[in-house]
Every structure is written in structure tokens, then in C-alpha cells.
Short mmCIF file of C-alpha atoms in Angstrom, two decimals:
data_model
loop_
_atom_site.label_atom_id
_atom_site.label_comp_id
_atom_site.label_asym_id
_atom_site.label_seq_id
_atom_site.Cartn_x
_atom_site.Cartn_y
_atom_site.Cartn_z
CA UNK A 254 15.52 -53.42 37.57
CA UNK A 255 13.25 -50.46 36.68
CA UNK A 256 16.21 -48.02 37.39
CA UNK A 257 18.20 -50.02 34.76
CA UNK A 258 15.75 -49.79 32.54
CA UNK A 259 14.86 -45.90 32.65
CA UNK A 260 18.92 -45.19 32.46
CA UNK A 261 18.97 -47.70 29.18
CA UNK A 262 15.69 -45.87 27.97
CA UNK A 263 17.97 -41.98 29.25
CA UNK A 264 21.08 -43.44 27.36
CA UNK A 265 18.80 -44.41 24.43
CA UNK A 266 17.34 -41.18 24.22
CA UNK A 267 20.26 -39.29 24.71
CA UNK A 268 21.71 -41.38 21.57
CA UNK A 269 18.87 -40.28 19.73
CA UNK A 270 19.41 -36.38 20.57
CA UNK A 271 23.19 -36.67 19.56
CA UNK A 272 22.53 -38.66 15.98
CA UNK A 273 19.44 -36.11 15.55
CA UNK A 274 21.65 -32.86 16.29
CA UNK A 275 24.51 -34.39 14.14
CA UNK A 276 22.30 -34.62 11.19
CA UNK A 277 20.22 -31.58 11.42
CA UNK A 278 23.57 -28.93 12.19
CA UNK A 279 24.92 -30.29 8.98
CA UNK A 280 21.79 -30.15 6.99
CA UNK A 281 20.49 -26.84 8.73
CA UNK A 282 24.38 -25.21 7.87
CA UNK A 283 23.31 -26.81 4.21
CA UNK A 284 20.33 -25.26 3.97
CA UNK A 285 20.54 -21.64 5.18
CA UNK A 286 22.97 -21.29 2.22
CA UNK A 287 20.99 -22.68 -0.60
CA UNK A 288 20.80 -21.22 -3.48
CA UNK A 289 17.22 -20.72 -5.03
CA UNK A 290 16.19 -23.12 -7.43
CA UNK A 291 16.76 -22.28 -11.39
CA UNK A 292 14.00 -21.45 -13.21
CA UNK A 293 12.29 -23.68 -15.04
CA UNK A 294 11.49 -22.88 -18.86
CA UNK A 295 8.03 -22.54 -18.11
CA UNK A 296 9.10 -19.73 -15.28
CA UNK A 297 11.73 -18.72 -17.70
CA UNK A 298 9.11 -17.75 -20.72
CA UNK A 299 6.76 -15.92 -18.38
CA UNK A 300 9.79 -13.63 -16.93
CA UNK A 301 11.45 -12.97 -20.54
CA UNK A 302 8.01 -11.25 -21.27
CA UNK A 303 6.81 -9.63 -18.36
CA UNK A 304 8.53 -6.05 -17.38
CA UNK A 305 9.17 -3.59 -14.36
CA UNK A 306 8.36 -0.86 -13.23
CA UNK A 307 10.03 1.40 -10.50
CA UNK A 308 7.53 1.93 -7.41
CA UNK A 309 9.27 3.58 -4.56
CA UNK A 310 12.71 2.78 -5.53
CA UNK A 311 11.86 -1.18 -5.86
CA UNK A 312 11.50 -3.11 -8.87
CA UNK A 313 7.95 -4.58 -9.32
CA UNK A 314 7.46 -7.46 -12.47
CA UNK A 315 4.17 -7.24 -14.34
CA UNK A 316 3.11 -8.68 -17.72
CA UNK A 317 1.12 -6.49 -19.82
CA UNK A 318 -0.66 -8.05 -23.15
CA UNK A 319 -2.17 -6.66 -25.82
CA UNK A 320 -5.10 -8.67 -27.30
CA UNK A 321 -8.36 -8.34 -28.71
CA UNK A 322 -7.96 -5.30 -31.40
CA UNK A 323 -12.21 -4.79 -31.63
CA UNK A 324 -11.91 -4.18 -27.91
CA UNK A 325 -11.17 -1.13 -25.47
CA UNK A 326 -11.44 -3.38 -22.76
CA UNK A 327 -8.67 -3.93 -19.52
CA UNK A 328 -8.52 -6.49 -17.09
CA UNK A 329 -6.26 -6.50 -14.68
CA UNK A 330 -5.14 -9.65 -12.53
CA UNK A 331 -4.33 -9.61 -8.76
CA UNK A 332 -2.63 -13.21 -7.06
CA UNK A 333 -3.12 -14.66 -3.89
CA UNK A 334 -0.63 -15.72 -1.00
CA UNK A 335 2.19 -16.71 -1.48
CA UNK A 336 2.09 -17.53 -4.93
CA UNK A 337 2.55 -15.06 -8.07
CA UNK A 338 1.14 -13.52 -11.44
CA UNK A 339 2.09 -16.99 -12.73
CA UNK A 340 -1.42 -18.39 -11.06
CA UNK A 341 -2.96 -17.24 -14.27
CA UNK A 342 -0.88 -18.91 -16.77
CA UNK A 343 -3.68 -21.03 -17.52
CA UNK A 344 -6.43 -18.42 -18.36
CA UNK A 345 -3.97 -15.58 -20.06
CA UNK A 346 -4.80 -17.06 -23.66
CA UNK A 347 -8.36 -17.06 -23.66
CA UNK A 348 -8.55 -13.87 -21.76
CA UNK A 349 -6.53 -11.89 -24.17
CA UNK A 350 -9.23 -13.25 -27.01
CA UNK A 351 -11.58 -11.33 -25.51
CA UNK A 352 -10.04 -8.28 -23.47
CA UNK A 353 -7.65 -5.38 -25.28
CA UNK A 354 -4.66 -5.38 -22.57
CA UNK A 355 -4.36 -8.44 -20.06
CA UNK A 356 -2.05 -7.25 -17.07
CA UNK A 357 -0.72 -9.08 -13.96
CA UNK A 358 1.63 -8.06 -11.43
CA UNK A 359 3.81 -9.86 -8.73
CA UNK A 360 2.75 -7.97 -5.73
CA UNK A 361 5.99 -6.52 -3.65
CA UNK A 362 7.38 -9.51 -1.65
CA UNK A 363 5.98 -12.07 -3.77
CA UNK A 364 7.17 -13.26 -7.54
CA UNK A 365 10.09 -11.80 -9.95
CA UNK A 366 9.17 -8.35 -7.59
CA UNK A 367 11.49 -7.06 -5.05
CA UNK A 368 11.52 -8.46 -1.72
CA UNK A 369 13.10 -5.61 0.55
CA UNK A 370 13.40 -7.09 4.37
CA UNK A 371 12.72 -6.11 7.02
CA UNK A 372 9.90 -4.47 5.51
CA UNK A 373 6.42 -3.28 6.98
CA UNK A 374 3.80 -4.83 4.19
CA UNK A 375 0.47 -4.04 3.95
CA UNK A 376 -2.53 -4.36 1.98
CA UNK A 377 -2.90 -0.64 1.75
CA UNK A 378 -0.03 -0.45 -0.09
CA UNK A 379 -0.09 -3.23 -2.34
CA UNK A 380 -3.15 -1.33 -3.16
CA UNK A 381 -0.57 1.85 -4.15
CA UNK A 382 1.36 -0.48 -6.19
CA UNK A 383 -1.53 -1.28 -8.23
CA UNK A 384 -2.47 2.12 -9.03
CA UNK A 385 1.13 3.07 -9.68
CA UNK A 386 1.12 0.64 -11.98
CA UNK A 387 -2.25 1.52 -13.77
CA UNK A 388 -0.40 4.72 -13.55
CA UNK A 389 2.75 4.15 -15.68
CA UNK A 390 0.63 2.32 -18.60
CA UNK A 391 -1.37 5.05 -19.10
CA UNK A 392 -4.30 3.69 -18.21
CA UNK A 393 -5.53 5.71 -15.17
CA UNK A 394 -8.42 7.81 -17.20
CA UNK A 395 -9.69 3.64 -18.29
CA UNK A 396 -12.16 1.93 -16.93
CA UNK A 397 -11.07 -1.07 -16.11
CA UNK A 398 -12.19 -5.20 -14.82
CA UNK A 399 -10.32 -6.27 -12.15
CA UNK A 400 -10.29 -10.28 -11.07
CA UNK A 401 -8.67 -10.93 -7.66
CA UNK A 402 -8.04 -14.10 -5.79
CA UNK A 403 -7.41 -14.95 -2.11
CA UNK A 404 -4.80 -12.11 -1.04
CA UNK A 405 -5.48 -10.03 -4.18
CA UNK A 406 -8.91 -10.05 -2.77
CA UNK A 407 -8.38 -7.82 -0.29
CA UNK A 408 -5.95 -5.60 -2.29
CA UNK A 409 -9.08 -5.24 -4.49
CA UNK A 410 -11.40 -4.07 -1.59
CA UNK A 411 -9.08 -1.79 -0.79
CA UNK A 412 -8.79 -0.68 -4.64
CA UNK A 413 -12.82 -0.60 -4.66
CA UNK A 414 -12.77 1.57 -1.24
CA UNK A 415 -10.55 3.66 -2.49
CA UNK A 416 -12.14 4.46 -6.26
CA UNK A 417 -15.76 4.41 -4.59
CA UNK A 418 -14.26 7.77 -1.80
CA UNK A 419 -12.45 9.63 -5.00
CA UNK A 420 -9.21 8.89 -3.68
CA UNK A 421 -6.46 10.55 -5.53
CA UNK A 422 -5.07 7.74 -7.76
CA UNK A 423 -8.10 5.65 -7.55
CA UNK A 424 -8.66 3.13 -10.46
CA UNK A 425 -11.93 3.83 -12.07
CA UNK A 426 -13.74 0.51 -11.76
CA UNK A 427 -15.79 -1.38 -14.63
CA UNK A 428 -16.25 -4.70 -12.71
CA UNK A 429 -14.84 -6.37 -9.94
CA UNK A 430 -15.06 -10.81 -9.84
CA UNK A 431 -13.69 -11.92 -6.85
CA UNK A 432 -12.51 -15.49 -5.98
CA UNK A 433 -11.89 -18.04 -2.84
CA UNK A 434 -10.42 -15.25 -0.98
CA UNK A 435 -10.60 -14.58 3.43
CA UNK A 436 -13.15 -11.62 2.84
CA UNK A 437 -14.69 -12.45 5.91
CA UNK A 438 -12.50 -12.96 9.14
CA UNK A 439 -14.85 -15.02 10.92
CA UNK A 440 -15.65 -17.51 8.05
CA UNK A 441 -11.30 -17.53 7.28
CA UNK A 442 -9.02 -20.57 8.79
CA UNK A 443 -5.62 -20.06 8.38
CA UNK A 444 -3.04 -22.68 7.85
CA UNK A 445 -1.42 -23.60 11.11
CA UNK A 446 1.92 -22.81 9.50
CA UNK A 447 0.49 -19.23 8.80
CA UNK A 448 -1.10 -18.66 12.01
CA UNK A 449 2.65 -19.89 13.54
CA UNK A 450 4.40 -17.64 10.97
CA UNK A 451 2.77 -14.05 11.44
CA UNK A 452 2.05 -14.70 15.48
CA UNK A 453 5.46 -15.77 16.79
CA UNK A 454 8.12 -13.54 16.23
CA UNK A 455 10.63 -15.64 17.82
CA UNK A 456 9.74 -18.61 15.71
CA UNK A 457 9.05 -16.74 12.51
CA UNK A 458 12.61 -16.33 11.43
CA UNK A 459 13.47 -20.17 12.15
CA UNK A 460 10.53 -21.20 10.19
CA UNK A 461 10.85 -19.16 7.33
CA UNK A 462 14.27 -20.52 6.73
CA UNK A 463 13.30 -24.28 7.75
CA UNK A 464 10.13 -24.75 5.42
CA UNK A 465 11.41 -26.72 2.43
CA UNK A 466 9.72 -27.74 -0.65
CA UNK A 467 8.36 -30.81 0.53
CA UNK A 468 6.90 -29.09 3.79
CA UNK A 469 5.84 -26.08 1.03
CA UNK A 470 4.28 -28.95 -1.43
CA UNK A 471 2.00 -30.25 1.53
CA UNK A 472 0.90 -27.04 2.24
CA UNK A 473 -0.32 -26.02 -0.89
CA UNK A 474 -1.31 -29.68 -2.21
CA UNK A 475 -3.86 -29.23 1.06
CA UNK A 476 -5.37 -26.43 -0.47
CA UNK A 477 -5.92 -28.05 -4.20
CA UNK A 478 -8.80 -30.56 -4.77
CA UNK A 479 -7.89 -34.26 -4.50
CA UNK A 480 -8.53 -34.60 -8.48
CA UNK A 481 -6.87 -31.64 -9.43
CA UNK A 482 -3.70 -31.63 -7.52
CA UNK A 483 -0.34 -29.35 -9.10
CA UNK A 484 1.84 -31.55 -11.05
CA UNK A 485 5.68 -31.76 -9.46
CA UNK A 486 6.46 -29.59 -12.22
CA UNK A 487 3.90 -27.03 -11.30
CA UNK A 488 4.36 -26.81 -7.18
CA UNK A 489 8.62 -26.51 -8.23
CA UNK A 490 7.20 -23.50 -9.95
CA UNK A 491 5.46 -22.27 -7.03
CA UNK A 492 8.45 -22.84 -4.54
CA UNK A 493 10.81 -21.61 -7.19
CA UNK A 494 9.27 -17.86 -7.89
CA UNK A 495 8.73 -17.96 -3.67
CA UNK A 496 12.33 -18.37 -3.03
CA UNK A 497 13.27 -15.88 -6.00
CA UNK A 498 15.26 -12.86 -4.33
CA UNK A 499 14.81 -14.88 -0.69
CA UNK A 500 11.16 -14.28 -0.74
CA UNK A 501 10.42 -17.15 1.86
CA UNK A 502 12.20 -15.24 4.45
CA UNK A 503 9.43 -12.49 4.00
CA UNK A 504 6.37 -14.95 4.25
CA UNK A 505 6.10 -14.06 7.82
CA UNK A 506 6.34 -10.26 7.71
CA UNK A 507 3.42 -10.45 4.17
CA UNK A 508 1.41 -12.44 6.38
CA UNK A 509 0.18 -9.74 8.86
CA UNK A 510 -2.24 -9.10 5.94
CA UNK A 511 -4.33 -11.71 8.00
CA UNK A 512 -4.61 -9.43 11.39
CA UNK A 513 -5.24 -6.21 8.76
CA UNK A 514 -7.96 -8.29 7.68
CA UNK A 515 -9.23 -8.00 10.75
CA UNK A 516 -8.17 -4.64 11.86
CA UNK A 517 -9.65 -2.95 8.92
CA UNK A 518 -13.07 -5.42 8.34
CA UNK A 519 -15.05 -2.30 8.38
CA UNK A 520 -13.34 -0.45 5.73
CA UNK A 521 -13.22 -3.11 3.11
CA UNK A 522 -16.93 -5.78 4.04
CA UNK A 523 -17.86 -1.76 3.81
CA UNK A 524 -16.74 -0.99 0.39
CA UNK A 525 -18.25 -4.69 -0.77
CA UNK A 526 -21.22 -4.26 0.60
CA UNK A 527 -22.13 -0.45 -0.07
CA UNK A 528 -20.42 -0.05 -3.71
CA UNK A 529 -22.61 0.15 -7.02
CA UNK A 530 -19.19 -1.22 -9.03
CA UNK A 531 -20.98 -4.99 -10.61
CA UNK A 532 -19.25 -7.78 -8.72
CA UNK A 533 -19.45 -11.49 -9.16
CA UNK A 534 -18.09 -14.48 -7.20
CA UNK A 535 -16.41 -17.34 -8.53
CA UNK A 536 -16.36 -19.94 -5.85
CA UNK A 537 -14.49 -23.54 -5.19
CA UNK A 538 -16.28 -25.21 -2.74
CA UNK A 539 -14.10 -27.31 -1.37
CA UNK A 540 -12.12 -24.85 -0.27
CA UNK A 541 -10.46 -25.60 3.61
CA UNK A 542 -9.51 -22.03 3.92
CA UNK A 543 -13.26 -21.08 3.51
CA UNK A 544 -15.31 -23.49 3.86
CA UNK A 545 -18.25 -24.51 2.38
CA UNK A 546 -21.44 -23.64 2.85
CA UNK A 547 -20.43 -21.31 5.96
CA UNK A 548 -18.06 -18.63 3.54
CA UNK A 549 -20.59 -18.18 0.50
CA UNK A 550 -24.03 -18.11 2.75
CA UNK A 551 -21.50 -15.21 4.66
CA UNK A 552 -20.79 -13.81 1.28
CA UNK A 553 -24.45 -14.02 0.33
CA UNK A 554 -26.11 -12.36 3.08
CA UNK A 555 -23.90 -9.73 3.38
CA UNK A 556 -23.15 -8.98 -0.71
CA UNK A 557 -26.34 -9.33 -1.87
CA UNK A 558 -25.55 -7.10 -5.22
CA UNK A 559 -23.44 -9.50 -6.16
CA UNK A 560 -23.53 -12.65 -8.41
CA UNK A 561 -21.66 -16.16 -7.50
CA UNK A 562 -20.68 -18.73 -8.90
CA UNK A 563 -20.04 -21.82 -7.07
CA UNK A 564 -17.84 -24.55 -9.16
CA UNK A 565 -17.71 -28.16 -8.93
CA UNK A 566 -17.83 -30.24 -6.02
CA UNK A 567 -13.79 -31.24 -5.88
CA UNK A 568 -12.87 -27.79 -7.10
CA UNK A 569 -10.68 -25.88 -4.13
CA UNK A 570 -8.97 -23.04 -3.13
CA UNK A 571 -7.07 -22.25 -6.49
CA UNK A 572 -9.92 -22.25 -9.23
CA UNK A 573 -8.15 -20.70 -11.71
CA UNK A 574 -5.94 -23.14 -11.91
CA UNK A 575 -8.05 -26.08 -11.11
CA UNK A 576 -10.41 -25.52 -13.19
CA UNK A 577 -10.02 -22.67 -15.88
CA UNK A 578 -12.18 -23.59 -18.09
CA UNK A 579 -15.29 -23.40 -15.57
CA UNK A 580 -13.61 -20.05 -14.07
CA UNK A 581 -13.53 -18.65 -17.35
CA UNK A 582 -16.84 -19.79 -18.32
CA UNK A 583 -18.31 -17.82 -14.89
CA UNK A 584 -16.20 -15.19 -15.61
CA UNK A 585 -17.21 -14.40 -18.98
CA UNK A 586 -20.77 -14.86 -18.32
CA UNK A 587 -20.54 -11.93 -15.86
CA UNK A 588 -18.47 -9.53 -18.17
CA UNK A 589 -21.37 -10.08 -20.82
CA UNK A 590 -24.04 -9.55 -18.20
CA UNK A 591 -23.89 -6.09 -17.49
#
């Protein structure tokens, strides 16, 4: 009797395997040859009037806006992972009220920018990028603000190490306002699909070309507060300028930025904690990636020349887009306080 039952419970299984395999081969066939998704006219807009520039013989998108005429001032806008310049769609206005040139870039890999694979990226030279790019406007001899977030965070303490040494190229630094980015690597938790993505090199390819939007949608949703989730509209958006020029099947090789994180803590909790450049923190607590109160009692101790702000309660991991009016509010408070 038992025998019957585990060959039913083989056969049954075995069923299962054959109508799983028939509809994943299909659907797998499908999907390795999808096209990215169009642009939406919100996407559309923010390409027709950004540019590029040529660093290295690839094509890198920036926007460059020129604002406020009884100003001088430059800020300068570095994304996070694995998202784009678009992230500060929702504070460009108001910051081009009050600064003379607004400028964003998609870092290489990420955005409208090119995505050359297989390709060895680093921090250090998304860092180059930046002052290429500072370069070609003409603005290398300016001081100028710089306001970073999650990956861009570490592009800017390589950006401060490198202008507080005299590097050749360095940027010559006004301020620097950091936010919700892994400074730390002991106070950082990874997404499981991350830690999966720049560990296993066998599985990395697989995955790259397996995450869809709806796995992509949880992933980031996770990282938003519950009352300030993306619209659909918004996380399309985000998938759509990821899979522009096949940039999810980099995701794997960009995120190694995690392990130089941690290769290279000296070199840039150094720069943070030794420079004299003014530095503030704008903060969303509720942040899984890094967590509250462990991350900004970290930052605290160890930055202690710099100012924070922490934001509400339900604010995450994206505050400039959860909550721009509070970011801006911190962030203009700082500009005016030095």
C-alpha cells in the first residue's frame, strides 16, 4: 500500500517537473529575447534634455541645468544602485531656484549611459567619470556641492579622498550631503538577491536574465516606506532605464562595489572622517539596508564634523523621492549654514 502510494506521489511529481519544464523553456526562450520596455514620456522628456559626453570611448548621459542667474553656485547629483539620474526628478525644480547649474549623470552601467559587458566596474572609476565630466563643462577651477545617495555615496568618498590628497583631476569641494548610503560595511545588509548576484558567478548570469519586473518591483518596493511606495508608473520607470542598452545583465558585475566597500573601508571612512570639506546627513530611518538606530549612531561616532538629519519615521531608503520636500528642506538648511 505505501509503495503504491510513494510511486503515485513519484508519478505525481514527475507530472509536475514535465508541466513545470514545459512552461518555463517556452517562457525562458520568451524572455531572453525581450526587447526592453519603451520609454515612457516621463523617461522620454528627461532623455530629450539630458546630453553625452565621450569618457573612454563610451557614451555617458548627464543633464546639465542652468538656473538661478544671482548665483555662482554648482551642485552636482550622484544616484544610487541600480537606479539612475532620474531619482532626482522630484527635487531638480526647486534645486535649480536656488543653485546656478544643476547636473546629474547616469553612472557607466546604469541609466541612458553605456553598458559595455563584460566589464570590470569600480567605484574608483565612476569616480573618473565624474571628474571627466566636471571636466568637459568647464567647471574643474569651481567649487562645487555635491549630494550623493546610496552607491553615489561611495563614488563621493572617493571624490572627497581624492580632492582632500591633490589628486590630479580632483573636484574642488564646497560641500558634501550624503544620504541612506552603505558607508559603513558592518552597519550595511544587502539584499539577498544582491548578495546572490555579485557572490555566485555561476548563478549570476541566470539571474540577471531571470529577474523580471515583478521580482524587480518587490525588490525595490522593500526598500520604500509602506506610505510612500513608487507608483506602477514610477517602478516601470525604474525597470525601464535598468534594462536600457541590457543593463540588467551588468547588475552582477556593478555590484562588486559592495566587496570594494569593504576592501577599501580605510581609504574612504578615512576621507569622511579626517576631511575639513562641511558634510551633512540626510537620513530615512526606516531604511532595511541600514538600519536604524545602528547606521546613524555608526555615522555619528565616527563623523562627528558632520551634521544629520534624520527624516520621518516611515521615510526609507530613497528620501529623495519619498519625501523631497523634507530632503530639500535638510538640504537647504545645510547649504545656508556654512
Amino acid at each position: 500500500f505505501s509503495s503504491s502510494n510513494s510511486n503515485d506521489s513519484q508519478l505525481k511529481m514527475k507530472e509536475w517537473w514535465i508541466h513545470v519544464t514545459l512552461v518555463c523553456v517556452p517562457l525562458l526562450a520568451v524572455y531572453l529575447h525581450i526587447p526592453p520596455p519603451q520609454l515612457s514620456p516621463a523617461l522620454q522628456k528627461w532623455h530629450s534634455v539630458g546630453e553625452v559626453f565621450q569618457f573612454r570611448g563610451r557614451e555617458i548621459f548627464y543633464r546639465d541645468s542652468h538656473g538661478a542667474l544671482g548665483s555662482s553656485d554648482v551642485v552636482i547629483l550622484l544616484h544610487g544602485f541600480p537606479t539612475s539620474s532620474h531619482d532626482w526628478n522630484k527635487i531638480w525644480e526647486p534645486l535649480t531656484q536656488r543653485f546656478n547649474r544643476v547636473v546629474a549623470l547616469d553612472f557607466l552601467g546604469f541609466g541612458f549611459s553605456d553598458k559595455p559587458r563584460p566589464h570590470k566596474y569600480s567605484i574608483f572609476e565612476q569616480a573618473s567619470v565624474v571628474e571627466a565630466l566636471v571636466a568637459h563643462l568647464g567647471l574643474s577651477h569651481q567649487r562645487v556641492n555635491l549630494v550623493s545617495h546610496d552607491y553615489g555615496d561611495t563614488v563621493a568618498l572617493e571624490l572627497l579622498y581624492r580632492s582632500d590628497h591633490n589628486r590630479t583631476g580632483h573636484l574642488t569641494l564646497n560641500s558634501l550631503c550624503l544620504s541612506n548610503g552603505g558607508l559603513f560595511p558592518e552597519t550595511n545588509h544587502p539584499r539577498l538577491l544582491q548578495t546572490l548576484l555579485k557572490d555566485s558567478s555561476f548563478l549570476a548570469p541566470v539571474l540577471t536574465r531571470l529577474t523580471n519586473f515583478r521580482i524587480f518591483q518587490k525588490g525595490i518596493g522593500d526598500v520604500f516606506g509602506p506610505y510612500t511606495q513608487p507608483t506602477y508608473a514610477e517602478f516601470w520607470d525604474m525597470w525601464t532605464s535598468l534594462r536600457y542598452n541590457d543593463g540588467n545583465l551588468v547588475v552582477d558585475s556593478i555590484l562588486q562595489y559592495i566587496n570594494q566597500r569593504l576592501q577599501h573601508r580605510e581609504r574612504w571612512v578615512g576621507a569622511l572622517t579626517s576631511t575639513f570639506v562641511p558634510l551633512h546627513m540626510i537620513y530615512g530611518p526606516l531604511d532595511p539596508v541600514n538600519p536604524h538606530p545602528q547606521f546613524i549612531r555608526r555615522y555619528q561616532q565616527l563623523v562627528q564634523r558632520s551634521t544629520v538629519t534624520v527624516l520621518d519615521e516611515h521615510i526609507s531608503h530613497y528620501p529623495q523621492l519619498e519625501d523631497p520636500t523634507g530632503f530639500l528642506s535638510a538640504y537647504f538648511n545645510f547649504i545656508h549654514s556654512f
